mmCIF file of C-alpha atoms in Angstrom:
data_model
loop_
_atom_site.group_PDB
_atom_site.id
_atom_site.type_symbol
_atom_site.label_atom_id
_atom_site.label_comp_id
_atom_site.label_asym_id
_atom_site.label_seq_id
_atom_site.Cartn_x
_atom_site.Cartn_y
_atom_site.Cartn_z
ATOM 1 C CA UNK A 1 89.942 101.893 114.092
ATOM 2 C CA UNK A 2 86.457 100.272 114.153
ATOM 3 C CA UNK A 3 83.375 102.511 114.122
ATOM 4 C CA UNK A 4 81.922 100.645 117.049
ATOM 5 C CA UNK A 5 85.103 100.720 119.232
ATOM 6 C CA UNK A 6 85.228 102.618 122.459
ATOM 7 C CA UNK A 7 88.241 104.629 121.192
ATOM 8 C CA UNK A 8 86.185 105.821 118.108
ATOM 9 C CA UNK A 9 82.984 106.409 119.900
ATOM 10 C CA UNK A 10 84.212 108.053 123.009
ATOM 11 C CA UNK A 11 87.426 109.716 121.886
ATOM 12 C CA UNK A 12 87.852 110.138 118.171
ATOM 13 C CA UNK A 13 84.398 111.016 117.058
ATOM 14 C CA UNK A 14 83.659 113.479 119.871
ATOM 15 C CA UNK A 15 87.023 115.218 119.274
ATOM 16 C CA UNK A 16 86.537 115.572 115.510
ATOM 17 C CA UNK A 17 82.924 116.805 116.007
ATOM 18 C CA UNK A 18 84.058 119.250 118.678
ATOM 19 C CA UNK A 19 86.761 120.601 116.484
ATOM 20 C CA UNK A 20 84.572 120.643 113.393
ATOM 21 C CA UNK A 21 81.757 122.733 115.070
ATOM 22 C CA UNK A 22 84.129 124.912 117.004
ATOM 23 C CA UNK A 23 83.148 128.514 116.133
ATOM 24 C CA UNK A 24 86.531 129.658 115.116
ATOM 25 C CA UNK A 25 85.719 131.571 111.906
ATOM 26 C CA UNK A 26 82.082 132.757 112.130
ATOM 27 C CA UNK A 27 82.702 136.050 110.293
ATOM 28 C CA UNK A 28 84.044 134.489 107.068
ATOM 29 C CA UNK A 29 82.181 131.623 105.392
ATOM 30 C CA UNK A 30 85.274 130.923 103.195
ATOM 31 C CA UNK A 31 87.577 130.569 106.260
ATOM 32 C CA UNK A 32 84.955 128.424 108.033
ATOM 33 C CA UNK A 33 84.772 126.007 105.104
ATOM 34 C CA UNK A 34 88.532 125.848 104.835
ATOM 35 C CA UNK A 35 88.928 125.168 108.556
ATOM 36 C CA UNK A 36 86.263 122.449 108.426
ATOM 37 C CA UNK A 37 87.915 120.835 105.458
ATOM 38 C CA UNK A 38 91.179 120.900 107.260
ATOM 39 C CA UNK A 39 89.578 119.226 110.327
ATOM 40 C CA UNK A 40 87.889 116.536 108.238
ATOM 41 C CA UNK A 41 90.944 115.838 106.105
ATOM 42 C CA UNK A 42 93.446 115.581 108.930
ATOM 43 C CA UNK A 43 91.138 113.530 111.149
ATOM 44 C CA UNK A 44 90.278 111.179 108.197
ATOM 45 C CA UNK A 45 94.007 110.711 107.483
ATOM 46 C CA UNK A 46 94.508 109.969 111.115
ATOM 47 C CA UNK A 47 91.646 107.472 110.971
ATOM 48 C CA UNK A 48 93.124 105.606 108.072
ATOM 49 C CA UNK A 49 96.614 105.762 109.600
ATOM 50 C CA UNK A 50 95.300 104.230 112.751
ATOM 51 C CA UNK A 51 95.576 100.675 111.552
ATOM 52 C CA UNK A 52 98.664 100.681 109.386
ATOM 53 C CA UNK A 53 100.355 104.138 109.425
ATOM 54 C CA UNK A 54 102.776 103.477 106.610
ATOM 55 C CA UNK A 55 99.936 103.025 104.117
ATOM 56 C CA UNK A 56 98.858 106.675 104.570
ATOM 57 C CA UNK A 57 101.627 107.464 102.061
ATOM 58 C CA UNK A 58 99.995 105.220 99.485
ATOM 59 C CA UNK A 59 96.745 107.132 100.048
ATOM 60 C CA UNK A 60 98.395 110.516 99.829
ATOM 61 C CA UNK A 61 100.243 109.555 96.618
ATOM 62 C CA UNK A 62 97.024 108.282 95.094
ATOM 63 C CA UNK A 63 95.238 111.564 95.986
ATOM 64 C CA UNK A 64 97.978 113.791 94.632
ATOM 65 C CA UNK A 65 98.517 111.740 91.454
ATOM 66 C CA UNK A 66 94.766 111.640 90.706
ATOM 67 C CA UNK A 67 94.308 115.297 91.534
ATOM 68 C CA UNK A 68 96.691 116.128 88.730
ATOM 69 C CA UNK A 69 95.073 113.543 86.455
ATOM 70 C CA UNK A 70 91.808 115.294 86.849
ATOM 71 C CA UNK A 71 93.304 118.599 85.981
ATOM 72 C CA UNK A 72 95.118 117.143 83.038
ATOM 73 C CA UNK A 73 91.959 115.580 81.772
ATOM 74 C CA UNK A 74 90.087 118.946 81.968
ATOM 75 C CA UNK A 75 92.907 120.926 80.388
ATOM 76 C CA UNK A 76 93.076 118.575 77.434
ATOM 77 C CA UNK A 77 89.393 118.880 76.584
ATOM 78 C CA UNK A 78 90.311 119.925 73.002
ATOM 79 C CA UNK A 79 92.659 117.035 72.512
ATOM 80 C CA UNK A 80 90.680 113.823 72.764
ATOM 81 C CA UNK A 81 93.688 111.593 72.582
ATOM 82 C CA UNK A 82 95.596 113.426 75.443
ATOM 83 C CA UNK A 83 92.422 113.533 77.460
ATOM 84 C CA UNK A 84 91.779 109.774 76.967
ATOM 85 C CA UNK A 85 95.522 109.012 77.645
ATOM 86 C CA UNK A 86 95.308 110.896 81.006
ATOM 87 C CA UNK A 87 92.156 108.912 81.956
ATOM 88 C CA UNK A 88 93.701 105.636 81.031
ATOM 89 C CA UNK A 89 96.847 106.522 82.995
ATOM 90 C CA UNK A 90 94.704 107.405 86.060
ATOM 91 C CA UNK A 91 92.666 104.205 85.826
ATOM 92 C CA UNK A 92 95.671 102.151 85.115
ATOM 93 C CA UNK A 93 97.534 103.462 88.217
ATOM 94 C CA UNK A 94 94.464 102.952 90.440
ATOM 95 C CA UNK A 95 93.779 99.399 89.249
ATOM 96 C CA UNK A 96 97.494 98.491 89.625
ATOM 97 C CA UNK A 97 97.665 99.862 93.172
ATOM 98 C CA UNK A 98 94.372 98.025 94.143
ATOM 99 C CA UNK A 99 95.398 94.814 92.377
ATOM 100 C CA UNK A 100 98.805 94.756 93.841
ATOM 101 C CA UNK A 101 97.632 94.944 97.487
ATOM 102 C CA UNK A 102 94.584 92.774 97.041
ATOM 103 C CA UNK A 103 95.734 90.160 94.543
ATOM 104 C CA UNK A 104 99.461 89.785 94.518
ATOM 105 C CA UNK A 105 99.405 87.022 97.106
ATOM 106 C CA UNK A 106 96.722 85.175 94.959
ATOM 107 C CA UNK A 107 98.803 85.529 91.800
ATOM 108 C CA UNK A 108 102.037 84.287 93.367
ATOM 109 C CA UNK A 109 100.232 81.345 94.945
ATOM 110 C CA UNK A 110 98.506 80.592 91.624
ATOM 111 C CA UNK A 111 101.859 80.700 89.686
ATOM 112 C CA UNK A 112 103.529 78.467 92.373
ATOM 113 C CA UNK A 113 100.654 75.966 92.109
ATOM 114 C CA UNK A 114 100.335 75.959 88.351
ATOM 115 C CA UNK A 115 103.966 75.808 87.510
ATOM 116 C CA UNK A 116 105.491 74.178 90.593
ATOM 117 C CA UNK A 117 107.464 77.341 91.312
ATOM 118 C CA UNK A 118 108.830 78.283 94.662
ATOM 119 C CA UNK A 119 108.335 82.019 94.526
ATOM 120 C CA UNK A 120 108.682 83.403 98.148
ATOM 121 C CA UNK A 121 105.987 85.752 99.175
ATOM 122 C CA UNK A 122 105.368 87.644 102.364
ATOM 123 C CA UNK A 123 101.660 88.655 102.715
ATOM 124 C CA UNK A 124 101.119 92.327 102.901
ATOM 125 C CA UNK A 125 98.498 93.819 105.189
ATOM 126 C CA UNK A 126 95.691 95.302 103.189
ATOM 127 C CA UNK A 127 95.524 99.088 103.423
ATOM 128 C CA UNK A 128 92.418 100.195 105.189
ATOM 129 C CA UNK A 129 89.792 101.459 102.749
ATOM 130 C CA UNK A 130 91.995 101.008 99.664
ATOM 131 C CA UNK A 131 89.031 99.586 97.493
ATOM 132 C CA UNK A 132 86.779 102.432 98.685
ATOM 133 C CA UNK A 133 88.991 105.353 98.082
ATOM 134 C CA UNK A 134 90.383 103.811 94.808
ATOM 135 C CA UNK A 135 86.986 103.486 93.360
ATOM 136 C CA UNK A 136 86.055 106.900 94.769
ATOM 137 C CA UNK A 137 89.029 108.426 92.896
ATOM 138 C CA UNK A 138 88.270 106.586 89.633
ATOM 139 C CA UNK A 139 84.536 107.729 89.892
ATOM 140 C CA UNK A 140 85.896 111.345 90.061
ATOM 141 C CA UNK A 141 88.308 111.155 87.158
ATOM 142 C CA UNK A 142 85.724 109.408 84.942
ATOM 143 C CA UNK A 143 83.199 112.185 85.882
ATOM 144 C CA UNK A 144 85.852 114.785 84.940
ATOM 145 C CA UNK A 145 86.466 112.912 81.716
ATOM 146 C CA UNK A 146 82.817 112.946 80.695
ATOM 147 C CA UNK A 147 82.446 116.586 81.775
ATOM 148 C CA UNK A 148 79.917 115.779 84.533
ATOM 149 C CA UNK A 149 81.996 117.676 87.002
ATOM 150 C CA UNK A 150 84.817 120.189 86.666
ATOM 151 C CA UNK A 151 88.254 119.203 87.967
ATOM 152 C CA UNK A 152 88.922 120.395 91.546
ATOM 153 C CA UNK A 153 91.608 123.056 91.388
ATOM 154 C CA UNK A 154 92.278 123.071 95.124
ATOM 155 C CA UNK A 155 94.099 120.116 96.581
ATOM 156 C CA UNK A 156 92.536 120.334 100.159
ATOM 157 C CA UNK A 157 88.839 119.948 99.081
ATOM 158 C CA UNK A 158 89.840 116.967 96.823
ATOM 159 C CA UNK A 159 91.761 115.280 99.575
ATOM 160 C CA UNK A 160 88.857 115.790 101.927
ATOM 161 C CA UNK A 161 86.452 114.283 99.520
ATOM 162 C CA UNK A 162 88.636 111.206 99.003
ATOM 163 C CA UNK A 163 89.603 110.591 102.623
ATOM 164 C CA UNK A 164 86.492 111.615 104.430
ATOM 165 C CA UNK A 165 86.122 108.712 106.980
ATOM 166 C CA UNK A 166 82.315 108.984 107.520
ATOM 167 C CA UNK A 167 81.815 107.929 103.864
ATOM 168 C CA UNK A 168 83.067 104.483 104.680
ATOM 169 C CA UNK A 169 79.717 103.520 106.159
ATOM 170 C CA UNK A 170 77.824 105.004 103.223
ATOM 171 C CA UNK A 171 78.215 101.703 101.277
ATOM 172 C CA UNK A 172 78.208 102.630 97.679
ATOM 173 C CA UNK A 173 80.550 105.079 96.063
ATOM 174 C CA UNK A 174 79.458 108.591 96.701
ATOM 175 C CA UNK A 175 79.978 110.731 93.609
ATOM 176 C CA UNK A 176 81.942 113.864 93.698
ATOM 177 C CA UNK A 177 79.023 116.085 92.612
ATOM 178 C CA UNK A 178 77.012 114.807 95.555
ATOM 179 C CA UNK A 179 79.597 115.830 98.167
#
């Protein structure tokens, strides 16, 4: 879904804003924040799924995996080797996922060209926002590693931070501590 499309401007955005500002839980600030996080997370996942629904699974896997990587990094603060291993595992997973979808076609074509190989390749559609949310996730786990932020212990706020669709127009990576 494109930000300037009629579907986004006249259906998706007004619906999300209406649900977000719906005064459901005025008495409890905690419930209000949880409700708003649910609205933002679900609507953001729908936004990403609009173009290629199957890739929402990749995004969910990345979020859950890196959520636990962040916790593992923080829990191993007294063991620098384990802490660094968790960070490298997280970064390795993220770089692999990004590289696979962005560069696997280029690599196959290069191998075919350089070595005269005939490796069959079917181009994969690029998951919407994969670069954005992958770098967003890596920024988070690196910040946890350096102790700039604490690891998020609740999955919903973490998923909301990673998937929040309005951030796509922010340009640069928005750090976890800013959100």
